[in-house]
XYZ file of N, CA and C in Angstrom:
786
model
N 0.960 -1.071 -0.271
C -0.448 0.343 0.430
C 0.783 1.004 0.043
N 1.542 1.094 0.255
C 2.712 2.798 0.747
C 3.540 2.701 -0.228
N 3.624 1.956 -1.115
C 4.643 1.502 -2.205
C 3.685 2.281 -3.817
N 2.479 2.217 -3.730
C 1.296 2.047 -4.874
C 1.275 3.735 -4.307
N 1.117 4.369 -3.040
C 0.252 4.954 -3.167
C 1.251 6.795 -3.761
N -0.034 6.993 -4.043
C 1.245 8.270 -4.804
C 1.802 8.265 -6.496
N 1.952 6.971 -6.438
C 3.065 6.282 -7.943
C 2.480 6.423 -8.799
N 3.639 6.239 -9.849
C 2.660 6.580 -11.231
C 3.712 5.211 -11.788
N 4.767 4.998 -12.279
C 4.554 3.627 -11.831
C 5.516 2.817 -11.339
N 5.358 1.615 -11.359
C 6.264 0.445 -10.858
C 7.022 -0.179 -11.839
N 8.485 -0.391 -11.571
C 9.704 -1.012 -12.691
C 9.898 -1.961 -11.274
N 9.771 -3.374 -11.954
C 10.566 -4.290 -11.332
C 10.938 -5.632 -12.441
N 11.912 -6.269 -11.503
C 12.904 -7.379 -12.536
C 12.294 -8.407 -12.279
N 12.259 -9.220 -13.148
C 11.895 -10.801 -13.427
C 10.665 -10.870 -12.713
N 10.059 -10.856 -11.679
C 8.618 -10.854 -11.665
C 8.258 -10.110 -10.873
N 6.707 -10.016 -10.361
C 6.219 -9.088 -9.642
C 6.256 -8.938 -7.576
N 7.284 -10.640 -7.613
C 7.334 -10.718 -5.865
C 6.448 -10.376 -4.972
N 5.163 -10.002 -5.513
C 4.130 -9.882 -4.839
C 3.020 -10.855 -6.354
N 2.627 -11.752 -5.979
C 1.395 -12.257 -7.001
C 0.102 -10.970 -6.807
N 0.162 -10.312 -5.929
C -0.922 -9.580 -6.017
C -0.758 -8.236 -6.933
N 0.568 -8.366 -7.136
C 0.974 -6.766 -7.273
C 0.073 -6.281 -8.922
N 0.115 -6.992 -9.988
C -0.822 -6.810 -10.927
C -2.308 -5.900 -10.928
N -2.902 -6.950 -10.264
C -4.128 -6.420 -9.937
C -4.276 -5.395 -9.191
N -3.113 -5.139 -8.052
C -3.869 -3.739 -7.270
C -2.903 -2.283 -7.890
N -2.321 -2.705 -8.537
C -1.650 -1.584 -10.279
C -3.199 -1.453 -10.178
N -3.648 -2.169 -10.618
C -4.675 -2.106 -12.098
C -5.637 -1.454 -11.671
N -6.018 -1.902 -10.157
C -7.187 -0.671 -9.502
C -6.538 0.746 -8.730
N -5.567 0.763 -8.910
C -4.887 1.985 -8.608
C -4.314 2.749 -9.677
N -4.585 2.885 -10.438
C -4.593 3.261 -12.037
C -2.703 3.335 -12.174
N -2.022 2.097 -11.245
C -0.832 2.917 -11.305
C -0.061 1.783 -13.159
N 1.071 2.319 -13.428
C 1.802 1.367 -14.653
C 3.336 0.202 -13.913
N 2.402 -0.554 -14.713
C 3.589 -1.810 -14.182
C 4.514 -2.545 -15.036
N 5.571 -2.054 -15.346
C 6.622 -2.118 -16.241
C 7.518 -3.877 -15.467
N 7.562 -5.197 -15.886
C 8.843 -6.026 -16.101
C 9.852 -6.089 -16.875
N 10.618 -6.116 -16.257
C 12.288 -6.203 -17.106
C 12.558 -7.116 -17.109
N 11.802 -8.246 -18.040
C 11.165 -10.027 -17.710
C 13.024 -10.750 -18.345
N 13.489 -12.376 -17.645
C 13.580 -13.041 -18.762
C 12.839 -13.533 -18.879
N 13.009 -14.023 -20.114
C 11.746 -15.438 -20.765
C 11.992 -16.615 -20.062
N 13.389 -17.255 -19.591
C 12.663 -18.284 -18.663
C 11.676 -18.408 -17.525
N 11.551 -16.912 -17.083
C 11.172 -17.242 -15.589
C 9.576 -16.322 -15.722
N 9.474 -15.866 -17.092
C 8.169 -15.338 -16.956
C 6.852 -16.226 -16.996
N 6.079 -15.419 -16.158
C 4.824 -16.262 -16.916
C 4.047 -15.558 -16.204
N 2.632 -15.766 -17.666
C 2.121 -14.791 -17.789
C 1.110 -14.440 -17.443
N 0.858 -15.123 -15.989
C -0.190 -15.253 -14.627
C -0.059 -13.345 -14.187
N 1.182 -12.984 -14.317
C 2.467 -11.916 -13.697
C 1.781 -10.968 -14.126
N 1.140 -10.330 -15.760
C 0.466 -10.141 -16.543
C -1.085 -9.157 -16.228
N -0.924 -7.992 -15.756
C -2.321 -7.022 -15.559
C -2.670 -6.117 -16.481
N -4.220 -5.814 -16.096
C -4.352 -4.543 -17.539
C -2.850 -3.342 -18.263
N -2.715 -3.105 -16.704
C -1.445 -1.634 -17.000
C -0.226 -2.146 -16.728
N -0.291 -3.504 -17.269
C 1.347 -4.264 -17.423
C 1.955 -3.804 -18.012
N 3.643 -3.635 -17.966
C 4.199 -4.218 -20.036
C 5.105 -4.665 -19.564
N 5.511 -4.728 -20.503
C 6.712 -6.398 -20.475
C 7.997 -5.723 -21.263
N 8.908 -5.603 -20.556
C 10.498 -5.540 -21.472
C 11.475 -6.357 -21.583
N 12.020 -6.628 -22.189
C 13.280 -8.034 -22.385
C 14.561 -6.934 -22.155
N 16.027 -7.578 -21.357
C 16.656 -7.188 -21.900
C 17.558 -6.896 -23.143
N 16.725 -8.350 -23.740
C 17.540 -8.613 -24.950
C 16.452 -9.306 -26.007
N 17.029 -10.071 -27.368
C 16.148 -10.648 -28.178
C 15.957 -11.579 -27.944
N 16.504 -12.503 -26.960
C 17.403 -13.712 -26.401
C 15.523 -14.410 -26.639
N 14.911 -15.292 -27.280
C 13.776 -16.028 -26.905
C 12.447 -15.052 -27.020
N 12.561 -13.770 -27.161
C 11.449 -13.017 -27.811
C 10.246 -12.869 -27.658
N 10.250 -14.436 -28.363
C 9.337 -14.393 -28.653
C 8.262 -15.576 -27.870
N 8.684 -15.741 -26.729
C 7.432 -16.361 -26.219
C 7.018 -15.195 -25.023
N 7.310 -14.258 -25.133
C 6.909 -13.549 -24.208
C 6.326 -12.502 -25.809
N 4.764 -12.450 -25.394
C 3.599 -11.366 -26.195
C 3.854 -10.426 -25.645
N 3.808 -9.466 -26.715
C 3.603 -7.899 -26.679
C 5.137 -7.485 -25.418
N 5.780 -7.777 -25.985
C 7.306 -6.964 -25.859
C 8.121 -6.699 -25.770
N 8.326 -5.251 -25.421
C 9.440 -5.068 -26.454
C 11.321 -5.469 -25.804
N 12.030 -4.639 -26.533
C 13.573 -5.411 -25.721
C 13.683 -3.489 -25.210
N 14.620 -3.837 -23.647
C 15.273 -2.709 -23.529
C 16.579 -2.616 -23.011
N 17.635 -2.636 -23.370
C 18.747 -2.790 -23.328
C 18.921 -2.356 -21.459
N 19.579 -3.152 -20.848
C 20.190 -2.872 -19.367
C 21.300 -2.021 -19.084
N 22.058 -0.882 -19.716
C 23.459 -0.018 -20.085
C 24.262 -0.896 -18.970
N 25.488 -0.249 -18.846
C 26.459 -0.547 -17.846
C 27.176 1.448 -17.312
N 26.802 1.254 -16.539
C 27.310 2.086 -15.317
C 29.092 2.339 -16.200
N 29.606 2.765 -17.163
C 30.988 3.118 -17.397
C 32.252 4.397 -16.507
N 31.651 4.848 -15.542
C 32.353 5.460 -14.201
C 32.757 4.732 -13.654
N 31.923 3.012 -13.289
C 32.510 2.059 -11.904
C 33.391 1.264 -12.988
N 32.771 0.649 -13.953
C 33.523 -0.249 -15.095
C 34.409 0.773 -16.002
N 35.476 1.355 -15.280
C 36.417 2.077 -16.357
C 37.407 1.383 -17.484
N 37.422 1.669 -18.327
C 37.769 0.573 -19.402
C 39.773 0.532 -19.038
N 39.766 -0.916 -19.460
C 41.636 -0.648 -19.444
C 41.614 -1.411 -20.857
N 42.755 -0.931 -21.519
C 43.196 -2.230 -22.220
C 44.091 -3.415 -21.879
N 43.695 -3.994 -21.642
C 44.480 -6.143 -22.119
C 45.029 -5.732 -23.247
N 46.421 -6.179 -22.966
C 47.277 -6.507 -24.318
C 48.183 -8.056 -23.920
N 48.008 -9.205 -22.370
C 48.073 -9.734 -21.996
C 47.080 -10.901 -21.730
N 47.288 -11.730 -21.164
C 46.118 -13.058 -20.710
C 47.165 -13.914 -20.531
N 46.720 -13.052 -18.743
C 47.423 -13.911 -18.062
C 46.335 -14.499 -16.670
N 45.327 -13.877 -16.365
C 44.603 -14.068 -15.369
C 43.587 -14.087 -16.086
N 42.213 -15.653 -16.264
C 41.549 -15.923 -16.773
C 39.967 -15.948 -15.407
N 38.997 -14.631 -15.863
C 37.845 -14.752 -14.652
C 37.182 -15.774 -15.099
N 36.107 -16.634 -13.895
C 34.568 -16.987 -13.965
C 33.791 -16.409 -13.203
N 33.052 -15.436 -13.147
C 32.205 -14.753 -11.669
C 31.198 -16.334 -12.242
N 31.579 -16.008 -10.336
C 30.328 -17.512 -9.688
C 29.542 -17.025 -9.475
N 27.901 -17.346 -9.458
C 26.799 -16.923 -9.492
C 25.615 -18.213 -9.625
N 25.669 -18.361 -8.414
C 24.485 -19.847 -8.394
C 23.429 -19.564 -9.113
N 22.901 -20.676 -10.439
C 22.103 -20.751 -10.818
C 21.236 -21.732 -10.685
N 20.407 -22.535 -11.497
C 20.465 -23.835 -11.978
C 20.708 -24.051 -13.374
N 20.267 -24.469 -13.606
C 21.552 -26.337 -14.998
C 22.360 -25.472 -14.846
N 23.839 -24.898 -14.098
C 25.265 -24.472 -13.861
C 25.132 -23.130 -15.264
N 23.804 -21.855 -15.086
C 23.646 -21.311 -15.969
C 25.413 -20.604 -16.720
N 25.887 -20.395 -15.577
C 27.345 -19.802 -15.867
C 28.445 -20.338 -16.395
N 27.949 -21.948 -16.505
C 29.298 -22.829 -17.217
C 30.769 -22.852 -16.085
N 30.017 -22.861 -14.635
C 30.892 -22.828 -13.760
C 31.946 -24.420 -14.034
N 30.857 -25.493 -13.971
C 31.438 -26.927 -14.174
C 31.750 -26.927 -15.673
N 32.100 -26.382 -16.681
C 32.355 -26.424 -18.357
C 33.623 -25.888 -17.340
N 33.691 -24.980 -16.807
C 35.059 -24.472 -16.868
C 35.896 -25.067 -15.486
N 35.722 -25.592 -14.448
C 35.783 -26.549 -13.782
C 36.909 -27.819 -14.670
N 36.043 -28.231 -15.410
C 36.535 -29.254 -16.426
C 37.847 -29.419 -17.057
N 37.706 -27.313 -17.876
C 38.679 -27.273 -18.851
C 39.975 -26.946 -18.116
N 39.908 -26.444 -17.411
C 41.173 -26.307 -16.716
C 41.679 -28.056 -16.366
N 41.662 -28.666 -16.042
C 42.790 -29.922 -16.173
C 42.865 -29.660 -17.871
N 42.869 -29.036 -18.775
C 43.190 -29.499 -20.400
C 43.640 -28.270 -20.219
N 44.244 -26.895 -19.706
C 45.005 -26.232 -19.971
C 46.522 -26.072 -19.869
N 46.923 -25.946 -20.481
C 48.528 -25.788 -21.084
C 49.283 -24.802 -20.540
N 48.339 -23.424 -21.107
C 49.563 -22.963 -20.458
C 49.737 -22.353 -19.186
N 50.508 -21.575 -18.687
C 51.019 -21.108 -17.400
C 50.380 -19.656 -17.254
N 49.269 -20.618 -16.697
C 47.792 -19.223 -16.440
C 46.965 -19.480 -14.980
N 46.601 -17.936 -14.825
C 45.481 -18.461 -13.389
C 44.220 -18.414 -14.090
N 44.097 -19.767 -13.607
C 42.045 -19.406 -13.728
C 41.359 -19.131 -11.982
N 40.486 -18.427 -12.129
C 40.167 -17.713 -10.813
C 38.931 -17.578 -10.824
N 38.125 -17.631 -10.402
C 36.366 -18.430 -9.675
C 36.083 -16.887 -8.857
N 35.672 -16.325 -9.394
C 34.830 -14.828 -8.395
C 33.931 -15.391 -7.778
N 34.205 -15.182 -6.359
C 33.600 -15.486 -5.111
C 33.479 -17.048 -4.570
N 33.888 -17.654 -3.169
C 34.139 -18.663 -3.557
C 33.004 -19.341 -2.383
N 33.295 -20.950 -3.637
C 31.971 -21.909 -3.189
C 32.835 -23.035 -2.806
N 32.336 -23.698 -1.820
C 32.703 -24.645 -1.634
C 33.195 -26.026 -2.480
N 31.968 -25.963 -3.219
C 32.774 -27.724 -4.012
C 33.762 -26.772 -5.323
N 34.307 -25.603 -4.576
C 34.810 -25.361 -6.037
C 36.277 -25.332 -5.068
N 36.542 -25.644 -3.913
C 38.148 -25.187 -3.068
C 39.090 -26.049 -3.310
N 39.011 -27.632 -3.558
C 39.856 -28.243 -3.628
C 40.418 -28.792 -5.041
N 39.673 -27.794 -5.751
C 40.190 -27.945 -7.739
C 41.599 -27.653 -7.674
N 42.714 -28.252 -7.769
C 43.712 -27.751 -8.122
C 44.630 -26.958 -8.548
N 43.605 -26.787 -10.371
C 43.562 -25.557 -10.843
C 43.629 -23.907 -10.708
N 42.477 -24.200 -10.045
C 41.996 -23.033 -9.673
C 41.693 -22.228 -8.726
N 41.402 -20.961 -8.800
C 41.813 -20.424 -7.616
C 40.812 -19.303 -6.881
N 40.899 -18.691 -6.466
C 38.978 -18.308 -5.742
C 39.424 -16.575 -5.167
N 39.086 -16.120 -5.819
C 39.099 -14.407 -5.768
C 38.222 -14.235 -4.047
N 37.232 -14.544 -3.621
C 36.563 -14.381 -2.403
C 35.423 -13.189 -2.634
N 34.559 -12.560 -1.922
C 33.799 -12.036 -2.112
C 34.559 -10.298 -2.408
N 33.854 -9.499 -3.309
C 34.489 -8.128 -3.519
C 33.104 -6.837 -3.077
N 34.343 -5.566 -2.223
C 33.482 -4.681 -2.190
C 32.394 -4.190 -2.653
N 32.117 -4.065 -3.994
C 31.762 -3.668 -5.398
C 32.032 -4.796 -6.372
N 30.823 -4.442 -6.989
C 30.769 -5.601 -7.724
C 31.690 -4.898 -9.003
N 31.739 -3.724 -9.589
C 32.734 -3.571 -10.310
C 34.583 -3.905 -10.159
N 35.147 -4.691 -8.744
C 36.064 -4.562 -8.543
C 36.602 -5.839 -8.550
N 35.477 -6.673 -9.038
C 35.573 -7.897 -9.592
C 37.028 -8.282 -10.804
N 37.097 -7.436 -11.706
C 37.605 -7.245 -12.831
C 38.663 -6.883 -12.642
N 39.203 -5.744 -11.554
C 39.910 -5.259 -11.276
C 41.506 -6.143 -12.299
N 42.257 -7.785 -11.035
C 42.714 -8.243 -11.472
C 42.901 -9.240 -13.014
N 42.130 -8.988 -13.759
C 41.764 -10.060 -14.557
C 41.793 -10.118 -16.165
N 42.203 -10.439 -16.667
C 42.750 -10.217 -17.887
C 41.421 -10.513 -18.554
N 40.848 -11.384 -19.127
C 39.713 -12.178 -19.506
C 38.979 -13.086 -18.653
N 37.720 -12.750 -19.300
C 36.661 -12.825 -18.488
C 36.348 -14.106 -19.377
N 35.755 -15.425 -18.738
C 35.425 -16.897 -19.143
C 34.325 -17.298 -19.021
N 33.056 -16.556 -19.424
C 31.759 -17.641 -19.053
C 31.237 -17.821 -20.041
N 31.397 -19.237 -19.488
C 30.431 -20.535 -20.772
C 29.378 -20.395 -20.723
N 28.211 -19.709 -20.582
C 26.867 -19.483 -20.261
C 26.642 -20.402 -21.332
N 25.627 -21.422 -20.209
C 25.396 -22.444 -21.009
C 23.274 -22.445 -21.404
N 22.985 -21.094 -21.524
C 21.849 -20.397 -22.029
C 21.208 -19.191 -21.120
N 20.322 -18.096 -21.323
C 19.922 -16.983 -21.167
C 20.180 -15.581 -21.198
N 19.531 -15.449 -21.155
C 19.702 -13.411 -22.295
C 20.826 -12.714 -21.788
N 20.468 -12.062 -20.853
C 21.376 -10.607 -19.729
C 22.266 -11.283 -19.390
N 23.492 -11.480 -19.500
C 24.611 -11.152 -18.786
C 25.095 -10.405 -18.406
N 25.021 -9.599 -17.218
C 25.551 -7.779 -16.555
C 27.273 -8.045 -16.823
N 27.632 -9.713 -16.367
C 28.587 -9.974 -16.329
C 29.728 -9.789 -17.689
N 29.361 -10.282 -18.780
C 29.410 -9.925 -20.227
C 29.647 -8.017 -20.161
N 28.938 -7.312 -20.017
C 28.895 -6.289 -20.661
C 28.671 -5.251 -19.569
N 29.280 -6.068 -17.939
C 30.970 -5.067 -17.134
C 32.103 -6.010 -18.053
N 32.128 -6.823 -17.982
C 33.635 -7.198 -18.122
C 34.352 -6.665 -20.116
N 33.192 -6.406 -20.651
C 34.129 -5.464 -21.847
C 34.081 -4.106 -21.660
N 33.208 -3.736 -20.614
C 33.493 -2.115 -19.960
C 34.641 -2.075 -19.303
N 35.102 -2.561 -19.094
C 36.706 -2.466 -17.832
C 37.342 -3.425 -19.461
N 37.303 -3.157 -20.664
C 38.561 -3.729 -21.519
C 38.578 -5.278 -21.695
N 38.062 -6.344 -20.949
C 37.986 -7.752 -20.806
C 37.684 -8.780 -21.904
N 38.845 -9.040 -22.806
C 38.447 -10.022 -23.584
C 37.377 -10.991 -23.098
N 36.183 -11.676 -24.395
C 35.327 -12.450 -23.309
C 35.654 -13.707 -24.083
N 34.639 -14.533 -23.544
C 34.952 -15.832 -23.763
C 33.909 -16.866 -23.342
N 32.849 -17.058 -24.598
C 31.889 -17.473 -23.952
C 31.377 -18.448 -24.964
N 30.421 -19.278 -24.815
C 29.598 -20.311 -25.807
C 29.232 -19.000 -27.263
N 29.321 -19.892 -28.154
C 28.651 -19.578 -29.152
C 27.111 -19.833 -29.739
N 26.766 -18.373 -28.779
C 25.107 -18.691 -28.820
C 24.578 -17.242 -28.373
N 23.327 -17.053 -29.221
C 23.032 -15.711 -28.754
C 22.293 -15.116 -26.984
N 22.177 -14.716 -27.108
C 22.009 -13.209 -27.952
C 23.808 -12.474 -27.860
N 24.379 -12.879 -27.436
C 25.867 -12.631 -27.096
C 26.463 -12.704 -28.457
N 26.387 -14.147 -28.609
C 27.520 -14.205 -29.965
C 27.738 -13.260 -31.329
N 26.353 -12.137 -31.446
C 26.647 -10.915 -32.602
C 27.468 -9.960 -32.124
N 28.047 -9.980 -30.809
C 28.516 -8.856 -29.890
C 29.565 -8.546 -29.613
N 30.134 -9.968 -29.309
C 31.710 -10.704 -28.702
C 32.170 -10.663 -30.181
N 33.570 -10.739 -29.563
C 34.940 -10.784 -30.818
C 34.726 -12.109 -30.756
N 34.613 -12.718 -32.129
C 35.276 -14.132 -32.573
C 35.744 -15.154 -32.322
N 36.819 -14.790 -32.052
C 37.943 -15.642 -31.261
C 37.349 -15.549 -30.024
N 36.328 -15.321 -28.924
C 36.437 -16.098 -27.360
C 35.131 -16.376 -28.311
N 34.172 -16.989 -28.629
C 33.561 -17.609 -28.624
C 33.655 -19.529 -29.114
N 33.210 -20.045 -27.825
C 34.007 -21.616 -28.160
C 32.102 -22.252 -28.827
N 32.492 -23.071 -29.558
C 31.236 -25.037 -30.279
C 30.874 -24.782 -29.363
N 29.581 -24.957 -29.478
C 28.542 -25.667 -28.034
C 28.235 -26.913 -28.761
N 28.051 -27.849 -28.173
C 27.361 -29.112 -28.234
C 25.918 -28.790 -27.355
N 24.810 -29.534 -28.419
C 23.267 -29.837 -27.422
C 23.488 -30.188 -26.474
N 23.155 -30.094 -25.053
C 22.879 -31.492 -23.309
C 21.468 -31.637 -23.705
N 20.274 -30.654 -23.778
C 18.862 -31.419 -22.905
C 18.326 -30.531 -22.891
N 16.785 -30.712 -22.948
C 15.504 -29.428 -23.206
C 15.832 -29.257 -21.616
N 14.905 -28.211 -21.043
C 14.981 -28.367 -19.520
C 13.950 -27.430 -19.202
N 12.688 -28.040 -17.983
C 11.596 -27.221 -18.220
C 11.920 -25.925 -17.220
N 11.297 -24.912 -17.204
C 11.419 -23.646 -16.415
C 10.193 -22.987 -16.067
N 10.369 -22.010 -15.745
C 8.572 -21.493 -15.181
C 8.306 -20.640 -16.774
N 9.104 -20.226 -17.094
C 8.860 -19.713 -18.967
C 8.594 -20.835 -19.642
N 8.458 -22.026 -19.657
C 8.663 -23.296 -20.799
C 9.588 -24.231 -20.609
N 9.929 -24.830 -21.369
C 10.874 -25.895 -21.706
C 12.353 -25.142 -23.000
N 13.711 -25.157 -21.964
C 14.558 -24.296 -22.913
C 16.202 -25.360 -22.932
N 16.453 -24.985 -24.186
C 17.649 -26.234 -24.250
C 18.608 -24.988 -23.900
N 19.419 -26.198 -22.679
C 20.267 -26.370 -21.837
C 21.858 -26.593 -23.666
N 22.885 -25.926 -23.313
C 24.370 -26.743 -24.075
C 25.168 -26.842 -23.112
N 26.099 -27.849 -23.395
C 27.369 -27.478 -23.165
C 28.564 -26.993 -24.391
N 30.165 -27.327 -24.390
C 30.583 -27.032 -25.034
C 32.054 -28.330 -24.760
N 32.656 -28.369 -25.792
C 34.251 -30.204 -25.235
C 34.691 -28.980 -24.446
N 34.948 -29.599 -23.159
C 35.891 -29.006 -22.322
C 37.380 -28.364 -23.080
N 37.705 -29.350 -23.865
C 38.640 -29.191 -24.585
C 38.873 -28.365 -25.481
N 37.462 -27.766 -25.814
C 37.622 -26.334 -27.463
C 37.779 -25.485 -26.086
N 36.964 -25.336 -24.965
C 37.048 -24.238 -24.090
C 38.609 -24.384 -23.346
N 39.427 -24.850 -23.536
C 40.725 -24.986 -22.604
C 41.801 -24.901 -24.012
N 41.605 -25.116 -25.106
C 42.351 -24.481 -26.482
C 41.885 -23.046 -26.783
N 40.698 -22.559 -26.183
C 40.888 -20.666 -26.182
C 41.767 -20.365 -25.319
N 41.488 -20.576 -24.032
C 42.340 -19.791 -23.180
C 43.711 -20.087 -23.425
N 44.051 -21.063 -24.176
C 45.489 -21.486 -24.550
C 45.902 -20.304 -26.145
N 45.200 -20.265 -26.126
C 45.734 -19.523 -27.358
C 45.391 -18.482 -26.889
N 44.931 -18.083 -26.362
C 44.809 -15.828 -25.866
C 45.789 -15.926 -25.186
N 46.773 -17.106 -24.361
C 47.710 -16.947 -23.442
C 48.618 -16.696 -24.260
N 48.567 -17.128 -25.495
C 50.003 -17.586 -26.385
C 50.134 -16.262 -27.408
N 48.359 -15.512 -27.668
C 48.643 -14.187 -28.143
C 48.582 -13.078 -28.094
N 48.910 -12.416 -27.527
C 48.952 -11.029 -27.251
C 48.381 -9.978 -28.114
N 48.833 -10.013 -28.976
C 47.986 -9.145 -30.320
C 46.784 -9.384 -30.824
N 46.456 -10.776 -30.707
C 43.991 -11.166 -30.140
C 43.647 -10.272 -29.253
N 44.572 -10.496 -28.156
C 44.415 -10.125 -26.795
C 44.013 -8.549 -27.021
N 44.723 -8.045 -27.279
C 44.328 -6.621 -27.373
C 43.403 -6.211 -29.253
N 43.648 -6.854 -29.226
C 42.492 -6.550 -30.315
C 41.195 -7.096 -29.891
N 41.066 -7.777 -28.653
C 39.603 -8.672 -28.470
C 38.980 -7.430 -27.707
N 40.145 -6.975 -26.513
C 40.111 -5.689 -25.360
C 39.230 -4.333 -26.124
N 40.387 -3.963 -27.663
C 39.182 -2.619 -28.064
C 37.969 -3.323 -28.481
N 38.002 -4.462 -28.719
C 36.234 -4.522 -29.893
C 35.709 -4.994 -28.624
N 36.037 -5.148 -26.928
C 35.224 -5.084 -25.486
C 34.880 -3.608 -26.191
N 35.679 -2.772 -26.344
C 35.628 -1.241 -25.488
C 34.495 -0.616 -26.445
N 34.456 -1.149 -27.529
C 33.358 -0.677 -28.866
C 31.777 -1.256 -28.156
N 32.108 -2.792 -28.302
C 30.834 -2.916 -27.779
C 30.286 -2.345 -26.417
N 31.007 -1.950 -25.139
C 30.769 -1.401 -23.678
C 30.303 -0.487 -24.101
N 30.657 0.490 -25.543
C 30.211 2.014 -25.460
C 28.958 2.251 -26.393
N 27.812 0.959 -26.511
C 27.102 0.698 -27.346
C 25.715 0.655 -26.036
N 26.304 0.392 -25.120
C 25.783 -0.090 -23.804
C 25.927 0.895 -22.668
N 26.251 1.756 -22.891
C 26.778 2.854 -21.649
C 25.457 3.426 -21.647
N 25.057 4.121 -20.507
C 24.051 4.838 -19.656
C 24.335 5.673 -20.538
N 25.228 6.270 -20.757
C 24.715 8.106 -21.293
C 23.834 7.724 -22.640
N 24.146 6.553 -23.046
C 23.238 6.507 -24.745
C 21.796 6.372 -24.240
N 21.702 5.632 -23.487
C 19.858 5.014 -22.914
C 19.384 5.910 -21.744
N 20.288 6.790 -20.837
C 19.744 6.916 -20.101
C 17.815 7.810 -20.159
N 18.020 7.963 -21.355
C 17.224 9.714 -21.729
C 15.518 8.589 -22.398
N 15.902 7.395 -23.591
C 15.029 6.792 -23.293
C 14.088 6.269 -22.859
N 14.964 5.723 -21.263
C 14.458 5.120 -20.170
C 13.739 5.875 -19.134
N 14.498 6.622 -19.007
C 13.121 8.001 -18.567
C 11.674 7.869 -19.777
N 12.060 8.288 -20.703
C 10.846 8.343 -21.721
C 9.899 7.638 -21.852
N 10.707 6.207 -20.944
C 9.407 5.121 -21.607
C 8.511 4.933 -19.992
N 9.633 5.393 -18.993
C 9.113 4.755 -17.986
C 8.445 5.657 -17.435
N 8.367 7.040 -18.112
C 7.787 8.370 -17.852
C 6.122 8.378 -18.244
N 5.985 7.591 -19.929
C 5.500 7.528 -20.625
C 4.166 7.414 -20.178
């Protein structure tokens, strides 16, 4: 009641957090905007005053009457620094079902990496604690500090649309290694795309979605390539900077203001 009193628009990410919200917003003529993920979207969230935005075009066909509103990056915090060598490869750990960020793929590939590099999981998790090749960065006070000591982001995402980690790392100048899957396979540098193998269909709130794998040897070969090719690292770092420029809040904030106030 406090939230909706005198409010014009409520903006919420993923879901309503209270299933009464669509009906209450409609009753009070409050506009409700979801920034939704297709795999977590449920049509029961929709009310008469609801608008649905998606952060990327990934699986947009599943969410009717939706539009894409990219989630920008704060480049005052995620500051660009050119990377010209690849010595430290970072996988940010984030728990999500079906190993979305590909931590298991990263751990499997680490046994096959030949180069003398550091393989780091951002954020300690007990399941990683005894792996022989992998270090742990632990928690950081501010999210953008996660990328400070890294040279390359490795995020073999097995499904999903928006990845804040890919966008933030690109803004910081890190080359990006990820699976050759939409939506980012048309945006990151081709040299960082790892071929996929199909794994299985998984039932999620938004329906059944494909979950992908990669060969650990393919991921390890990409890490070894970057470790031995500094010119390519510099080229990919510059490419990340150009990608991040298209996601800068400076270029998106006015559209967000207009769309939220409409």
